[in-house]
Amino acid sequence: MECLGPQCAAMLVEWIRTQSESPTISGGEGPGPQARQGLLWRAAPYQEDAPALTTTAELEGALEHLRYAVFRRFQNQLTRSERSRLDNSIENAFFKIDRYLLRTVEAERAAHEPEVGRLREEAREGKERVERLRLQARRAELKLAQLTTLTPETFEEFVGELFEAMGYEVQQVGGSGDEGADIRLRRGDLFAIVQCKYHKRGVVGSPELQKFLGSVHHNHAHKGFFVTTSTFSLAAEKFATDHPIELVDGPRLVELVTQALGPGARREPEPSWF
């Protein structure tokens, strides 16, 4: 039946109002749109200040929070206050999750314990890795303050510890058969070599870098790091920009140690001869 005019519009408005108030879809088949939408969300927002978890939805929210907190804590550069805050948050979340699982039914406990155990192991491994890198960076920092008294051999050890603190796998080579590589580095698919030159004075020129470039190719490395306690000439810097060589001089060493230590760490004074 065709309907025109204001009377039809009034009928349509009344029909829409009636449908919106109805708890079911027309015909009485199943839950309405609002009920179906509620099923999409299992987790309740995690409440940091809440003393305990009381529902499965709150447990899901705590697990989601814990996944993110563990990732952020151990995969990002953070300030000291951020590290402290996340450590407390992770510890509190584990405490509340453990208490909830002790009180809940066996089926729910069995369903969630594997993931809780995985997150706890991930956090433990992250703490160990961060602490190991922190100690390596601290050793590098102490040697940085003592560069004026290092020998060429201990300087190579210092550079190796520094790259290890930055996340590289380090192989110390050195010696007469090093093929121009004092240190070999790996991180993921990257393979690089390092040549260390310990000089209290003087400038590294482009001829030394040209020779080092041959070593990079000979070792089939993706790039090379030329590390020195002195400085580089302008010609050497220009040569490096055109080839897979990264130059690390005295001031850059200080920057790398600072990077390895992370934000907020106490700094030793730089050697006065940089």
C-alpha positions as MATLAB code, in Angstrom:
seq = 'MECLGPQCAAMLVEWIRTQSESPTISGGEGPGPQARQGLLWRAAPYQEDAPALTTTAELEGALEHLRYAVFRRFQNQLTRSERSRLDNSIENAFFKIDRYLLRTVEAERAAHEPEVGRLREEAREGKERVERLRLQARRAELKLAQLTTLTPETFEEFVGELFEAMGYEVQQVGGSGDEGADIRLRRGDLFAIVQCKYHKRGVVGSPELQKFLGSVHHNHAHKGFFVTTSTFSLAAEKFATDHPIELVDGPRLVELVTQALGPGARREPEPSWF';
ca = [
       0.000    0.000    0.000;
       1.380    3.374   -1.012;
       1.646    5.908    1.816;
       2.160    9.630    1.250;
       2.119   12.765    3.369;
       2.617   13.578    7.073;
       0.501   10.649    8.280;
       2.921    8.157    6.669;
       5.919    9.886    8.237;
       4.315    9.737   11.674;
       3.651    6.011   11.247;
       7.277    5.428   10.265;
       8.611    7.319   13.302;
       6.347    5.310   15.594;
       7.549    2.027   14.030;
      11.227    2.975   14.520;
      10.559    3.897   18.172;
       8.815    0.582   18.781;
      11.678   -1.407   17.220;
      14.330    0.431   19.245;
      12.528   -0.423   22.481;
      12.052   -4.081   21.555;
      14.621   -6.494   23.164;
      14.586   -8.846   20.162;
      14.811   -8.666   16.414;
      11.485   -8.603   14.556;
      10.043  -12.102   14.600;
      11.530  -12.954   18.017;
      14.606  -14.702   16.596;
      17.689  -14.454   18.828;
      19.266  -11.485   20.587;
      19.095   -7.953   19.182;
      22.041   -5.992   17.763;
      22.986   -4.580   21.160;
      23.247   -8.042   22.713;
      25.297   -9.359   19.804;
      27.724   -6.438   20.005;
      28.395   -7.160   23.672;
      29.813  -10.547   22.748;
      32.652   -8.889   20.793;
      34.404   -7.673   23.983;
      35.796  -10.224   26.423;
      38.247   -8.071   28.387;
      37.413   -5.343   30.878;
      39.844   -2.391   31.078;
      42.626   -3.163   33.547;
      42.395   -1.094   36.730;
      45.883   -0.505   38.103;
      44.584    0.592   41.511;
      42.044   -2.219   41.970;
      43.127   -4.573   44.785;
      41.921   -7.745   43.058;
      40.408   -9.275   39.919;
      36.842  -10.479   40.356;
      35.627  -11.587   36.912;
      36.896  -13.414   33.849;
      36.651  -10.159   31.887;
      38.940   -8.436   34.410;
      41.377  -11.358   34.129;
      41.448  -10.939   30.343;
      42.087   -7.219   30.786;
      44.949   -7.891   33.195;
      46.540  -10.352   30.756;
      46.255   -7.844   27.910;
      47.873   -5.182   30.092;
      50.640   -7.598   31.093;
      51.452   -8.504   27.485;
      51.949   -4.853   26.606;
      53.798   -3.963   29.827;
      56.317   -6.808   29.426;
      56.929   -5.874   25.782;
      57.361   -2.172   26.549;
      59.586   -2.775   29.561;
      62.112   -5.011   27.841;
      61.970   -3.942   24.186;
      62.207   -0.137   24.503;
      64.635    2.511   25.690;
      63.068    3.931   28.861;
      63.918    6.480   31.500;
      64.645    5.320   35.047;
      61.202    6.414   36.264;
      59.483    4.602   33.386;
      61.404    1.415   34.158;
      60.464    1.627   37.830;
      56.798    2.261   37.067;
      56.567   -0.653   34.631;
      58.397   -3.013   37.002;
      55.837   -2.236   39.701;
      52.930   -2.594   37.281;
      54.154   -5.979   36.020;
      54.718   -7.290   39.546;
      51.269   -6.130   40.696;
      49.546   -7.630   37.652;
      51.188  -11.011   38.225;
      50.165  -10.872   41.907;
      46.510  -10.166   41.121;
      46.392  -12.775   38.329;
      47.918  -15.455   40.568;
      45.399  -14.718   43.348;
      42.488  -14.878   40.901;
      43.627  -18.209   39.434;
      43.943  -19.710   42.906;
      40.275  -18.896   43.631;
      38.749  -19.768   40.264;
      37.479  -23.114   38.971;
      39.920  -25.721   37.664;
      38.853  -25.364   34.018;
      39.505  -21.609   33.918;
      42.793  -21.999   35.780;
      43.998  -24.656   33.314;
      42.995  -22.456   30.365;
      45.057  -19.462   31.511;
      48.052  -20.907   33.364;
      50.087  -21.646   30.177;
      49.966  -18.019   29.010;
      50.696  -16.690   32.486;
      53.712  -18.984   32.646;
      54.877  -17.829   29.219;
      54.603  -14.168   30.212;
      56.439  -14.829   33.475;
      59.277  -16.552   31.575;
      59.385  -13.712   29.038;
      59.688  -11.187   31.871;
      62.426  -13.226   33.577;
      64.462  -13.524   30.371;
      63.961   -9.813   29.685;
      65.277   -8.908   33.149;
      68.336  -11.110   32.707;
      69.102   -9.674   29.271;
      68.672   -6.073   30.421;
      70.864   -6.650   33.468;
      73.563   -8.322   31.358;
      73.582   -5.447   28.873;
      73.611   -2.922   31.711;
      76.701   -4.522   33.275;
      78.448   -4.688   29.904;
      77.673   -1.029   29.267;
      78.921   -0.117   32.750;
      82.218   -1.916   32.110;
      82.529   -0.063   28.823;
      81.829    3.226   30.605;
      84.543    2.575   33.173;
      87.043    1.753   30.441;
      85.980    4.865   28.555;
      87.028    6.942   31.548;
      90.383    5.119   31.512;
      91.115    5.324   27.776;
      94.330    7.225   28.346;
      95.769    4.193   30.170;
      94.478    1.405   27.872;
      96.720   -0.675   25.641;
      95.686   -1.454   22.032;
      94.626   -4.929   23.204;
      92.442   -3.683   26.051;
      91.003   -1.042   23.712;
      89.841   -3.847   21.408;
      88.252   -5.569   24.417;
      86.510   -2.320   25.328;
      85.107   -1.918   21.809;
      83.921   -5.545   21.794;
      82.131   -5.100   25.138;
      80.524   -1.913   23.852;
      79.098   -3.584   20.737;
      77.929   -6.533   22.827;
      76.106   -4.118   25.131;
      74.431   -2.709   22.020;
      72.995   -6.126   21.149;
      75.576   -7.571   18.734;
      77.072  -11.051   18.838;
      80.782  -10.376   19.162;
      83.770  -12.462   18.088;
      87.158  -11.060   19.060;
      89.719  -11.843   16.342;
      92.832   -9.672   16.443;
      96.330  -11.041   15.954;
      98.364  -11.478   12.791;
      95.739  -13.528   10.943;
      92.791  -11.212   11.479;
      92.467  -10.307    7.767;
      91.919   -6.653    8.666;
      89.143   -7.447   11.182;
      89.865   -7.063   14.884;
      86.239   -7.918   15.740;
      83.434   -9.663   13.866;
      79.815   -8.682   14.609;
      76.473  -10.290   13.935;
      72.978   -9.018   14.673;
      70.154  -10.724   12.855;
      71.109  -10.927    9.177;
      73.781   -8.220    9.476;
      77.444   -9.247    9.423;
      80.039   -6.556   10.025;
      83.710   -6.242   10.899;
      85.458   -3.757   13.170;
      88.961   -2.358   12.999;
      90.285   -0.650   16.136;
      93.016    1.981   16.050;
      94.251    3.207   19.425;
      95.946    6.607   19.079;
      96.230    9.331   21.692;
      97.084   11.823   18.970;
      96.961   11.978   15.196;
      94.353   11.771   12.463;
      93.108    8.738   10.517;
      93.275    9.469    6.783;
      91.572    8.033    3.719;
      94.432    5.603    2.807;
      93.720    3.612    5.978;
      90.014    3.511    5.126;
      90.733    2.384    1.570;
      92.710   -0.531    2.965;
      89.914   -1.267    5.446;
      87.324   -1.279    2.638;
      89.311   -4.098    1.034;
      89.012   -6.030    4.303;
      85.246   -5.460    4.360;
      84.922   -6.963    0.877;
      87.397   -9.768    1.621;
      85.373  -10.835    4.660;
      82.089  -10.615    2.692;
      80.753   -8.227    5.343;
      77.746   -5.964    4.888;
      79.567   -3.029    6.488;
      82.602   -2.077    8.518;
      83.136   -0.024   11.670;
      86.427    1.856   11.933;
      86.884    2.765   15.581;
      89.611    5.078   16.821;
      90.354    7.188   19.879;
      91.570   10.012   17.628;
      89.767   11.758   14.744;
      89.310   11.383   10.976;
      90.451   13.688    8.215;
      87.917   15.369    5.945;
      89.041   13.145    3.079;
      88.454   10.063    5.237;
      84.969   11.246    6.188;
      84.101   11.871    2.532;
      85.418    8.425    1.561;
      83.274    6.754    4.248;
      80.081    8.438    3.028;
      80.506    6.725   -0.357;
      81.170    3.245    1.060;
      79.678    0.863    3.695;
      81.939    2.161    6.461;
      80.833    3.785    9.715;
      83.368    6.000   11.454;
      83.557    5.998   15.256;
      85.921    8.529   16.826;
      86.430    9.545   20.460;
      83.298   11.697   20.874;
      81.211    9.108   19.037;
      82.479    6.460   21.481;
      81.047    8.563   24.305;
      77.682    8.716   22.492;
      77.610    4.941   21.973;
      78.378    4.259   25.631;
      75.593    6.674   26.609;
      73.232    4.884   24.218;
      74.170    1.482   25.659;
      73.631    2.690   29.218;
      70.161    4.004   28.391;
      68.372    7.177   29.547;
      68.798    8.360   33.110;
      72.026    6.511   33.891;
      74.832    8.172   35.810;
      77.588    9.407   33.501;
      81.310    9.216   34.072;
      83.265   12.298   32.921;
      84.636   12.163   29.405;
      88.396   11.743   28.936;
      89.881   15.218   28.825;
      91.809   14.607   25.609;
      88.745   14.047   23.397;
];
